[in-house]
């Protein structure tokens, strides 16, 4: 079956703009979580959505937001982009959520803010 | 809060050498533990997992045992290959995934 699909793979944006990233989970998976990967901070949890509801949130400013649709596809939005938002953004899908089940990752969206 | 500490890299080994990458964790509950691998330009792939104390996860010759008494989940492989060159992440999962900083592994032919 198809894996986790993230689009687009690469993005270049200018400071102050906003951006929307998309994640399609594995069919049947209801949980989608998002992570930011940077060389300095490593992999950091952004938030998790389950059945269209945000269940958990990491320590990121309100400029980072997300949502999940009824088909479990999720989008992440970053407003008023800053240079420090340049990163690889990964999403992961899991069947029922992050407690005790496996999470499968997409290939990521590499965002560059100039 | 929960955290994961893994050995700093890069680690450079010759092909067929024995590999150990150390990982320790702190957690308030009873997390599941994972090793993920990331190849250049790729996302994360699950390598192995263990969901409770004394469980041993294994895959592709890699092994790790969930040691609650030492809060550790060290990754081992008896004979590494050039194709094992990648970045390895130790992680714990409760209501979110907490990752270690990653260990870059170089295997020389």
JSON list of C-alpha atoms in Angstrom, two decimals:
[
{"chain": "A", "resi": 1, "resn": "UNK", "atom": "CA", "xyz": [0.00, 0.00, 0.00]},
{"chain": "A", "resi": 2, "resn": "UNK", "atom": "CA", "xyz": [1.09, 3.57, -0.59]},
{"chain": "A", "resi": 3, "resn": "UNK", "atom": "CA", "xyz": [3.22, 5.23, 2.06]},
{"chain": "A", "resi": 4, "resn": "UNK", "atom": "CA", "xyz": [3.01, 8.68, 3.55]},
{"chain": "A", "resi": 5, "resn": "UNK", "atom": "CA", "xyz": [3.06, 11.35, 0.86]},
{"chain": "A", "resi": 6, "resn": "UNK", "atom": "CA", "xyz": [4.22, 14.89, 1.49]},
{"chain": "A", "resi": 7, "resn": "UNK", "atom": "CA", "xyz": [3.91, 17.70, -1.03]},
{"chain": "A", "resi": 8, "resn": "UNK", "atom": "CA", "xyz": [5.70, 19.65, -2.20]},
{"chain": "A", "resi": 9, "resn": "UNK", "atom": "CA", "xyz": [9.17, 18.16, -1.71]},
{"chain": "A", "resi": 10, "resn": "UNK", "atom": "CA", "xyz": [10.92, 21.52, -1.93]},
{"chain": "A", "resi": 11, "resn": "UNK", "atom": "CA", "xyz": [9.82, 25.11, -1.34]},
{"chain": "A", "resi": 12, "resn": "UNK", "atom": "CA", "xyz": [11.56, 28.45, -1.40]},
{"chain": "A", "resi": 13, "resn": "UNK", "atom": "CA", "xyz": [9.77, 31.34, 0.26]},
{"chain": "A", "resi": 14, "resn": "UNK", "atom": "CA", "xyz": [10.59, 34.90, 1.24]},
{"chain": "A", "resi": 15, "resn": "UNK", "atom": "CA", "xyz": [10.58, 36.22, 4.79]},
{"chain": "A", "resi": 16, "resn": "UNK", "atom": "CA", "xyz": [7.14, 37.41, 5.83]},
{"chain": "A", "resi": 17, "resn": "UNK", "atom": "CA", "xyz": [5.27, 35.10, 3.47]},
{"chain": "A", "resi": 18, "resn": "UNK", "atom": "CA", "xyz": [3.18, 32.18, 4.55]},
{"chain": "A", "resi": 19, "resn": "UNK", "atom": "CA", "xyz": [3.36, 28.57, 3.43]},
{"chain": "A", "resi": 20, "resn": "UNK", "atom": "CA", "xyz": [1.13, 25.49, 3.49]},
{"chain": "A", "resi": 21, "resn": "UNK", "atom": "CA", "xyz": [2.51, 21.97, 3.48]},
{"chain": "A", "resi": 22, "resn": "UNK", "atom": "CA", "xyz": [0.44, 18.86, 2.82]},
{"chain": "A", "resi": 23, "resn": "UNK", "atom": "CA", "xyz": [0.60, 15.32, 4.17]},
{"chain": "A", "resi": 24, "resn": "UNK", "atom": "CA", "xyz": [-1.44, 12.34, 3.02]},
{"chain": "A", "resi": 25, "resn": "UNK", "atom": "CA", "xyz": [-1.22, 9.48, 5.52]},
{"chain": "A", "resi": 26, "resn": "UNK", "atom": "CA", "xyz": [-1.28, 5.78, 4.85]},
{"chain": "A", "resi": 27, "resn": "UNK", "atom": "CA", "xyz": [-4.78, 4.63, 4.00]},
{"chain": "A", "resi": 28, "resn": "UNK", "atom": "CA", "xyz": [-6.70, 3.79, 7.17]},
{"chain": "A", "resi": 29, "resn": "UNK", "atom": "CA", "xyz": [-4.41, 5.74, 9.46]},
{"chain": "A", "resi": 30, "resn": "UNK", "atom": "CA", "xyz": [-6.20, 8.39, 11.49]},
{"chain": "A", "resi": 31, "resn": "UNK", "atom": "CA", "xyz": [-3.29, 10.09, 13.22]},
{"chain": "A", "resi": 32, "resn": "UNK", "atom": "CA", "xyz": [-0.93, 12.55, 11.59]},
{"chain": "A", "resi": 33, "resn": "UNK", "atom": "CA", "xyz": [1.90, 14.24, 13.44]},
{"chain": "A", "resi": 34, "resn": "UNK", "atom": "CA", "xyz": [4.34, 16.88, 12.24]},
{"chain": "A", "resi": 35, "resn": "UNK", "atom": "CA", "xyz": [8.03, 17.42, 13.03]},
{"chain": "A", "resi": 36, "resn": "UNK", "atom": "CA", "xyz": [10.61, 20.06, 12.23]},
{"chain": "A", "resi": 37, "resn": "UNK", "atom": "CA", "xyz": [14.18, 18.92, 11.56]},
{"chain": "A", "resi": 38, "resn": "UNK", "atom": "CA", "xyz": [17.06, 21.40, 11.67]},
{"chain": "A", "resi": 39, "resn": "UNK", "atom": "CA", "xyz": [20.81, 20.82, 12.06]},
{"chain": "A", "resi": 40, "resn": "UNK", "atom": "CA", "xyz": [20.87, 22.78, 15.33]},
{"chain": "A", "resi": 41, "resn": "UNK", "atom": "CA", "xyz": [17.74, 21.55, 17.09]},
{"chain": "A", "resi": 42, "resn": "UNK", "atom": "CA", "xyz": [17.35, 18.12, 15.55]},
{"chain": "A", "resi": 43, "resn": "UNK", "atom": "CA", "xyz": [13.85, 16.66, 15.25]},
{"chain": "A", "resi": 44, "resn": "UNK", "atom": "CA", "xyz": [11.18, 18.49, 17.20]},
{"chain": "A", "resi": 45, "resn": "UNK", "atom": "CA", "xyz": [7.50, 17.65, 17.58]},
{"chain": "A", "resi": 46, "resn": "UNK", "atom": "CA", "xyz": [5.09, 20.27, 16.26]},
{"chain": "A", "resi": 47, "resn": "UNK", "atom": "CA", "xyz": [1.63, 18.77, 16.74]},
{"chain": "A", "resi": 48, "resn": "UNK", "atom": "CA", "xyz": [-0.55, 15.71, 16.28]},
{"chain": "A", "resi": 49, "resn": "UNK", "atom": "CA", "xyz": [-3.99, 15.45, 14.74]},
{"chain": "A", "resi": 50, "resn": "UNK", "atom": "CA", "xyz": [-6.39, 12.58, 15.21]},
{"chain": "A", "resi": 51, "resn": "UNK", "atom": "CA", "xyz": [-9.83, 12.43, 13.64]},
{"chain": "A", "resi": 52, "resn": "UNK", "atom": "CA", "xyz": [-9.67, 16.12, 12.71]},
{"chain": "A", "resi": 53, "resn": "UNK", "atom": "CA", "xyz": [-8.79, 17.23, 16.26]},
{"chain": "A", "resi": 54, "resn": "UNK", "atom": "CA", "xyz": [-5.46, 18.49, 17.51]},
{"chain": "A", "resi": 55, "resn": "UNK", "atom": "CA", "xyz": [-4.49, 16.16, 20.35]},
{"chain": "A", "resi": 56, "resn": "UNK", "atom": "CA", "xyz": [-1.07, 17.41, 21.30]},
{"chain": "A", "resi": 57, "resn": "UNK", "atom": "CA", "xyz": [1.14, 20.37, 20.57]},
{"chain": "A", "resi": 58, "resn": "UNK", "atom": "CA", "xyz": [4.85, 21.04, 20.90]},
{"chain": "A", "resi": 59, "resn": "UNK", "atom": "CA", "xyz": [6.59, 24.24, 21.93]},
{"chain": "A", "resi": 60, "resn": "UNK", "atom": "CA", "xyz": [6.29, 26.27, 18.76]},
{"chain": "A", "resi": 61, "resn": "UNK", "atom": "CA", "xyz": [4.85, 29.77, 18.32]},
{"chain": "A", "resi": 62, "resn": "UNK", "atom": "CA", "xyz": [1.32, 30.34, 17.12]},
{"chain": "A", "resi": 63, "resn": "UNK", "atom": "CA", "xyz": [2.62, 31.06, 13.60]},
{"chain": "A", "resi": 64, "resn": "UNK", "atom": "CA", "xyz": [2.70, 27.28, 13.21]},
{"chain": "A", "resi": 65, "resn": "UNK", "atom": "CA", "xyz": [-0.74, 25.79, 12.81]},
{"chain": "A", "resi": 66, "resn": "UNK", "atom": "CA", "xyz": [-2.32, 22.78, 11.25]},
{"chain": "A", "resi": 67, "resn": "UNK", "atom": "CA", "xyz": [-5.52, 21.02, 10.46]},
{"chain": "A", "resi": 68, "resn": "UNK", "atom": "CA", "xyz": [-6.78, 17.63, 9.45]},
{"chain": "A", "resi": 69, "resn": "UNK", "atom": "CA", "xyz": [-9.54, 16.82, 7.04]},
{"chain": "A", "resi": 70, "resn": "UNK", "atom": "CA", "xyz": [-12.18, 14.11, 7.19]},
{"chain": "A", "resi": 71, "resn": "UNK", "atom": "CA", "xyz": [-10.08, 11.91, 4.88]},
{"chain": "A", "resi": 72, "resn": "UNK", "atom": "CA", "xyz": [-7.19, 12.20, 7.40]},
{"chain": "A", "resi": 73, "resn": "UNK", "atom": "CA", "xyz": [-5.06, 14.34, 5.09]},
{"chain": "A", "resi": 74, "resn": "UNK", "atom": "CA", "xyz": [-3.35, 17.08, 7.03]},
{"chain": "A", "resi": 75, "resn": "UNK", "atom": "CA", "xyz": [-1.96, 20.48, 6.25]},
{"chain": "A", "resi": 76, "resn": "UNK", "atom": "CA", "xyz": [0.52, 22.55, 8.17]},
{"chain": "A", "resi": 77, "resn": "UNK", "atom": "CA", "xyz": [0.65, 26.31, 7.81]},
{"chain": "A", "resi": 78, "resn": "UNK", "atom": "CA", "xyz": [3.42, 28.67, 8.80]},
{"chain": "A", "resi": 79, "resn": "UNK", "atom": "CA", "xyz": [2.65, 32.38, 8.67]},
{"chain": "A", "resi": 80, "resn": "UNK", "atom": "CA", "xyz": [5.03, 35.34, 8.68]},
{"chain": "A", "resi": 81, "resn": "UNK", "atom": "CA", "xyz": [7.99, 33.19, 7.75]},
{"chain": "A", "resi": 82, "resn": "UNK", "atom": "CA", "xyz": [11.34, 33.80, 9.41]},
{"chain": "A", "resi": 83, "resn": "UNK", "atom": "CA", "xyz": [14.79, 32.71, 8.24]},
{"chain": "A", "resi": 84, "resn": "UNK", "atom": "CA", "xyz": [14.92, 30.29, 11.16]},
{"chain": "A", "resi": 85, "resn": "UNK", "atom": "CA", "xyz": [11.92, 28.42, 9.81]},
{"chain": "A", "resi": 86, "resn": "UNK", "atom": "CA", "xyz": [14.14, 26.93, 7.12]},
{"chain": "A", "resi": 87, "resn": "UNK", "atom": "CA", "xyz": [14.04, 23.22, 7.84]},
{"chain": "A", "resi": 88, "resn": "UNK", "atom": "CA", "xyz": [12.94, 19.79, 6.71]},
{"chain": "A", "resi": 89, "resn": "UNK", "atom": "CA", "xyz": [9.33, 19.28, 7.79]},
{"chain": "A", "resi": 90, "resn": "UNK", "atom": "CA", "xyz": [8.34, 15.66, 8.27]},
{"chain": "A", "resi": 91, "resn": "UNK", "atom": "CA", "xyz": [4.95, 14.20, 8.85]},
{"chain": "A", "resi": 92, "resn": "UNK", "atom": "CA", "xyz": [4.17, 10.79, 10.23]},
{"chain": "A", "resi": 93, "resn": "UNK", "atom": "CA", "xyz": [1.03, 8.71, 10.17]},
{"chain": "A", "resi": 94, "resn": "UNK", "atom": "CA", "xyz": [-0.06, 6.05, 12.59]},
{"chain": "A", "resi": 95, "resn": "UNK", "atom": "CA", "xyz": [-3.11, 3.89, 12.90]},
{"chain": "A", "resi": 96, "resn": "UNK", "atom": "CA", "xyz": [-4.63, 5.07, 16.15]},
{"chain": "A", "resi": 97, "resn": "UNK", "atom": "CA", "xyz": [-2.25, 7.63, 17.53]},
{"chain": "A", "resi": 98, "resn": "UNK", "atom": "CA", "xyz": [1.15, 7.91, 19.04]},
{"chain": "A", "resi": 99, "resn": "UNK", "atom": "CA", "xyz": [0.74, 5.76, 22.14]},
{"chain": "A", "resi": 100, "resn": "UNK", "atom": "CA", "xyz": [2.31, 2.38, 21.54]},
{"chain": "A", "resi": 101, "resn": "UNK", "atom": "CA", "xyz": [1.89, 2.21, 17.78]},
{"chain": "A", "resi": 102, "resn": "UNK", "atom": "CA", "xyz": [4.34, 2.66, 14.97]},
{"chain": "A", "resi": 103, "resn": "UNK", "atom": "CA", "xyz": [4.67, 5.95, 13.15]},
{"chain": "A", "resi": 104, "resn": "UNK", "atom": "CA", "xyz": [5.54, 5.93, 9.45]},
{"chain": "A", "resi": 105, "resn": "UNK", "atom": "CA", "xyz": [7.25, 8.98, 8.03]},
{"chain": "A", "resi": 106, "resn": "UNK", "atom": "CA", "xyz": [7.05, 10.72, 4.69]},
{"chain": "A", "resi": 107, "resn": "UNK", "atom": "CA", "xyz": [10.08, 11.96, 2.79]},
{"chain": "A", "resi": 108, "resn": "UNK", "atom": "CA", "xyz": [9.57, 15.48, 4.03]},
{"chain": "A", "resi": 109, "resn": "UNK", "atom": "CA", "xyz": [9.21, 18.96, 2.61]},
{"chain": "A", "resi": 110, "resn": "UNK", "atom": "CA", "xyz": [12.38, 21.02, 2.58]},
{"chain": "A", "resi": 111, "resn": "UNK", "atom": "CA", "xyz": [11.49, 24.65, 3.18]},
{"chain": "A", "resi": 112, "resn": "UNK", "atom": "CA", "xyz": [14.04, 27.38, 2.52]},
{"chain": "A", "resi": 113, "resn": "UNK", "atom": "CA", "xyz": [13.24, 30.91, 3.66]},
{"chain": "A", "resi": 114, "resn": "UNK", "atom": "CA", "xyz": [15.29, 33.65, 1.99]},
{"chain": "B", "resi": 1, "resn": "UNK", "atom": "CA", "xyz": [10.16, 16.20, 30.71]},
{"chain": "B", "resi": 2, "resn": "UNK", "atom": "CA", "xyz": [10.92, 13.19, 28.58]},
{"chain": "B", "resi": 3, "resn": "UNK", "atom": "CA", "xyz": [14.24, 13.14, 26.76]},
{"chain": "B", "resi": 4, "resn": "UNK", "atom": "CA", "xyz": [16.55, 10.93, 24.71]},
{"chain": "B", "resi": 5, "resn": "UNK", "atom": "CA", "xyz": [20.34, 11.09, 24.73]},
{"chain": "B", "resi": 6, "resn": "UNK", "atom": "CA", "xyz": [22.40, 9.27, 22.16]},
{"chain": "B", "resi": 7, "resn": "UNK", "atom": "CA", "xyz": [26.09, 9.21, 21.48]},
{"chain": "B", "resi": 8, "resn": "UNK", "atom": "CA", "xyz": [27.54, 11.99, 19.40]},
{"chain": "B", "resi": 9, "resn": "UNK", "atom": "CA", "xyz": [28.83, 11.19, 15.98]},
{"chain": "B", "resi": 10, "resn": "UNK", "atom": "CA", "xyz": [30.10, 10.83, 13.47]},
{"chain": "B", "resi": 11, "resn": "UNK", "atom": "CA", "xyz": [31.02, 7.21, 13.98]},
{"chain": "B", "resi": 12, "resn": "UNK", "atom": "CA", "xyz": [33.39, 5.78, 11.38]},
{"chain": "B", "resi": 13, "resn": "UNK", "atom": "CA", "xyz": [33.91, 2.04, 11.10]},
{"chain": "B", "resi": 14, "resn": "UNK", "atom": "CA", "xyz": [35.36, -0.39, 8.60]},
{"chain": "B", "resi": 15, "resn": "UNK", "atom": "CA", "xyz": [33.08, -2.84, 6.84]},
{"chain": "B", "resi": 16, "resn": "UNK", "atom": "CA", "xyz": [32.35, -5.97, 8.93]},
{"chain": "B", "resi": 17, "resn": "UNK", "atom": "CA", "xyz": [33.14, -4.19, 12.20]},
{"chain": "B", "resi": 18, "resn": "UNK", "atom": "CA", "xyz": [30.87, -4.43, 15.25]},
{"chain": "B", "resi": 19, "resn": "UNK", "atom": "CA", "xyz": [28.59, -1.47, 15.85]},
{"chain": "B", "resi": 20, "resn": "UNK", "atom": "CA", "xyz": [27.17, -0.05, 19.06]},
{"chain": "B", "resi": 21, "resn": "UNK", "atom": "CA", "xyz": [25.31, 3.24, 19.25]},
{"chain": "B", "resi": 22, "resn": "UNK", "atom": "CA", "xyz": [24.37, 4.13, 22.81]},
{"chain": "B", "resi": 23, "resn": "UNK", "atom": "CA", "xyz": [20.96, 5.53, 23.70]},
{"chain": "B", "resi": 24, "resn": "UNK", "atom": "CA", "xyz": [19.52, 6.40, 27.11]},
{"chain": "B", "resi": 25, "resn": "UNK", "atom": "CA", "xyz": [16.20, 7.96, 27.93]},
{"chain": "B", "resi": 26, "resn": "UNK", "atom": "CA", "xyz": [14.24, 9.64, 30.69]},
{"chain": "B", "resi": 27, "resn": "UNK", "atom": "CA", "xyz": [10.48, 9.26, 30.80]},
{"chain": "B", "resi": 28, "resn": "UNK", "atom": "CA", "xyz": [7.72, 9.69, 33.33]},
{"chain": "B", "resi": 29, "resn": "UNK", "atom": "CA", "xyz": [5.66, 6.79, 32.03]},
{"chain": "B", "resi": 30, "resn": "UNK", "atom": "CA", "xyz": [6.31, 3.58, 30.12]},
{"chain": "B", "resi": 31, "resn": "UNK", "atom": "CA", "xyz": [7.22, 4.64, 26.61]},
{"chain": "B", "resi": 32, "resn": "UNK", "atom": "CA", "xyz": [7.75, 2.58, 23.50]},
{"chain": "B", "resi": 33, "resn": "UNK", "atom": "CA", "xyz": [11.29, 2.85, 22.14]},
{"chain": "B", "resi": 34, "resn": "UNK", "atom": "CA", "xyz": [12.39, 3.03, 18.54]},
{"chain": "B", "resi": 35, "resn": "UNK", "atom": "CA", "xyz": [15.37, 3.32, 16.29]},
{"chain": "B", "resi": 36, "resn": "UNK", "atom": "CA", "xyz": [14.84, 5.19, 13.04]},
{"chain": "B", "resi": 37, "resn": "UNK", "atom": "CA", "xyz": [17.31, 5.51, 10.16]},
{"chain": "B", "resi": 38, "resn": "UNK", "atom": "CA", "xyz": [17.60, 8.41, 7.73]},
{"chain": "B", "resi": 39, "resn": "UNK", "atom": "CA", "xyz": [19.43, 8.08, 4.42]},
{"chain": "B", "resi": 40, "resn": "UNK", "atom": "CA", "xyz": [20.61, 11.23, 2.59]},
{"chain": "B", "resi": 41, "resn": "UNK", "atom": "CA", "xyz": [17.71, 13.26, 1.23]},
{"chain": "B", "resi": 42, "resn": "UNK", "atom": "CA", "xyz": [15.14, 10.90, 2.68]},
{"chain": "B", "resi": 43, "resn": "UNK", "atom": "CA", "xyz": [12.62, 10.83, 5.49]},
{"chain": "B", "resi": 44, "resn": "UNK", "atom": "CA", "xyz": [12.83, 8.53, 8.48]},
{"chain": "B", "resi": 45, "resn": "UNK", "atom": "CA", "xyz": [12.48, 4.78, 8.22]},
{"chain": "B", "resi": 46, "resn": "UNK", "atom": "CA", "xyz": [11.57, 2.68, 11.21]},
{"chain": "B", "resi": 47, "resn": "UNK", "atom": "CA", "xyz": [14.44, 0.27, 11.87]},
{"chain": "B", "resi": 48, "resn": "UNK", "atom": "CA", "xyz": [13.19, -1.52, 14.97]},
{"chain": "B", "resi": 49, "resn": "UNK", "atom": "CA", "xyz": [11.04, -1.07, 18.04]},
{"chain": "B", "resi": 50, "resn": "UNK", "atom": "CA", "xyz": [10.36, -2.38, 21.53]},
{"chain": "B", "resi": 51, "resn": "UNK", "atom": "CA", "xyz": [7.20, -1.65, 23.46]},
{"chain": "B", "resi": 52, "resn": "UNK", "atom": "CA", "xyz": [7.99, -2.92, 26.96]},
{"chain": "B", "resi": 53, "resn": "UNK", "atom": "CA", "xyz": [10.87, -3.73, 29.27]},
{"chain": "B", "resi": 54, "resn": "UNK", "atom": "CA", "xyz": [13.14, -6.60, 28.18]},
{"chain": "B", "resi": 55, "resn": "UNK", "atom": "CA", "xyz": [11.68, -6.63, 24.66]},
{"chain": "B", "resi": 56, "resn": "UNK", "atom": "CA", "xyz": [14.30, -7.03, 21.96]},
{"chain": "B", "resi": 57, "resn": "UNK", "atom": "CA", "xyz": [13.69, -5.34, 18.62]},
{"chain": "B", "resi": 58, "resn": "UNK", "atom": "CA", "xyz": [15.56, -6.62, 15.59]},
{"chain": "B", "resi": 59, "resn": "UNK", "atom": "CA", "xyz": [15.68, -5.96, 11.86]},
{"chain": "B", "resi": 60, "resn": "UNK", "atom": "CA", "xyz": [18.28, -6.28, 9.07]},
{"chain": "B", "resi": 61, "resn": "UNK", "atom": "CA", "xyz": [20.89, -7.57, 11.52]},
{"chain": "B", "resi": 62, "resn": "UNK", "atom": "CA", "xyz": [20.37, -4.68, 13.95]},
{"chain": "B", "resi": 63, "resn": "UNK", "atom": "CA", "xyz": [19.21, -5.34, 17.52]},
{"chain": "B", "resi": 64, "resn": "UNK", "atom": "CA", "xyz": [18.29, -3.29, 20.57]},
{"chain": "B", "resi": 65, "resn": "UNK", "atom": "CA", "xyz": [16.96, -4.38, 23.97]},
{"chain": "B", "resi": 66, "resn": "UNK", "atom": "CA", "xyz": [14.65, -2.23, 26.14]},
{"chain": "B", "resi": 67, "resn": "UNK", "atom": "CA", "xyz": [16.47, -2.05, 29.48]},
{"chain": "B", "resi": 68, "resn": "UNK", "atom": "CA", "xyz": [14.26, -0.37, 32.07]},
{"chain": "B", "resi": 69, "resn": "UNK", "atom": "CA", "xyz": [16.78, -0.75, 34.90]},
{"chain": "B", "resi": 70, "resn": "UNK", "atom": "CA", "xyz": [19.40, 1.25, 32.99]},
{"chain": "B", "resi": 71, "resn": "UNK", "atom": "CA", "xyz": [16.88, 3.28, 30.91]},
{"chain": "B", "resi": 72, "resn": "UNK", "atom": "CA", "xyz": [18.79, 2.31, 27.79]},
{"chain": "B", "resi": 73, "resn": "UNK", "atom": "CA", "xyz": [18.09, 1.08, 24.26]},
{"chain": "B", "resi": 74, "resn": "UNK", "atom": "CA", "xyz": [21.50, 0.63, 22.65]},
{"chain": "B", "resi": 75, "resn": "UNK", "atom": "CA", "xyz": [21.65, -0.28, 18.96]},
{"chain": "B", "resi": 76, "resn": "UNK", "atom": "CA", "xyz": [24.01, -3.09, 17.90]},
{"chain": "B", "resi": 77, "resn": "UNK", "atom": "CA", "xyz": [24.99, -4.87, 14.73]},
{"chain": "B", "resi": 78, "resn": "UNK", "atom": "CA", "xyz": [27.55, -7.62, 14.49]},
{"chain": "B", "resi": 79, "resn": "UNK", "atom": "CA", "xyz": [28.93, -6.85, 11.03]},
{"chain": "B", "resi": 80, "resn": "UNK", "atom": "CA", "xyz": [28.21, -3.52, 9.35]},
{"chain": "B", "resi": 81, "resn": "UNK", "atom": "CA", "xyz": [28.09, -2.90, 5.60]},
{"chain": "B", "resi": 82, "resn": "UNK", "atom": "CA", "xyz": [28.81, 0.18, 3.51]},
{"chain": "B", "resi": 83, "resn": "UNK", "atom": "CA", "xyz": [25.06, 0.39, 2.84]},
{"chain": "B", "resi": 84, "resn": "UNK", "atom": "CA", "xyz": [24.46, 0.96, 6.57]},
{"chain": "B", "resi": 85, "resn": "UNK", "atom": "CA", "xyz": [25.96, 4.45, 6.28]},
{"chain": "B", "resi": 86, "resn": "UNK", "atom": "CA", "xyz": [23.19, 6.81, 7.39]},
{"chain": "B", "resi": 87, "resn": "UNK", "atom": "CA", "xyz": [21.99, 8.84, 10.38]},
{"chain": "B", "resi": 88, "resn": "UNK", "atom": "CA", "xyz": [20.42, 6.82, 13.21]},
{"chain": "B", "resi": 89, "resn": "UNK", "atom": "CA", "xyz": [17.88, 8.28, 15.62]},
{"chain": "B", "resi": 90, "resn": "UNK", "atom": "CA", "xyz": [16.83, 6.81, 18.93]},
{"chain": "B", "resi": 91, "resn": "UNK", "atom": "CA", "xyz": [13.31, 7.83, 19.93]},
{"chain": "B", "resi": 92, "resn": "UNK", "atom": "CA", "xyz": [10.69, 7.29, 22.58]},
{"chain": "B", "resi": 93, "resn": "UNK", "atom": "CA", "xyz": [6.97, 7.52, 22.11]},
{"chain": "B", "resi": 94, "resn": "UNK", "atom": "CA", "xyz": [4.30, 8.35, 24.64]},
{"chain": "B", "resi": 95, "resn": "UNK", "atom": "CA", "xyz": [1.85, 11.00, 23.52]},
{"chain": "B", "resi": 96, "resn": "UNK", "atom": "CA", "xyz": [4.46, 12.36, 21.11]},
{"chain": "B", "resi": 97, "resn": "UNK", "atom": "CA", "xyz": [7.74, 11.17, 19.68]},
{"chain": "B", "resi": 98, "resn": "UNK", "atom": "CA", "xyz": [10.90, 12.51, 21.33]},
{"chain": "B", "resi": 99, "resn": "UNK", "atom": "CA", "xyz": [14.04, 12.02, 19.27]},
{"chain": "B", "resi": 100, "resn": "UNK", "atom": "CA", "xyz": [17.69, 11.98, 20.13]},
{"chain": "B", "resi": 101, "resn": "UNK", "atom": "CA", "xyz": [20.02, 14.27, 18.18]},
{"chain": "B", "resi": 102, "resn": "UNK", "atom": "CA", "xyz": [21.02, 11.52, 15.77]},
{"chain": "B", "resi": 103, "resn": "UNK", "atom": "CA", "xyz": [24.29, 9.67, 15.16]},
{"chain": "B", "resi": 104, "resn": "UNK", "atom": "CA", "xyz": [25.88, 9.81, 11.73]},
{"chain": "B", "resi": 105, "resn": "UNK", "atom": "CA", "xyz": [27.48, 6.50, 10.77]},
{"chain": "B", "resi": 106, "resn": "UNK", "atom": "CA", "xyz": [30.14, 6.16, 8.06]},
{"chain": "B", "resi": 107, "resn": "UNK", "atom": "CA", "xyz": [31.18, 2.69, 6.97]},
{"chain": "B", "resi": 108, "resn": "UNK", "atom": "CA", "xyz": [34.41, 2.46, 5.00]},
{"chain": "B", "resi": 109, "resn": "UNK", "atom": "CA", "xyz": [34.88, -0.34, 2.45]}
]
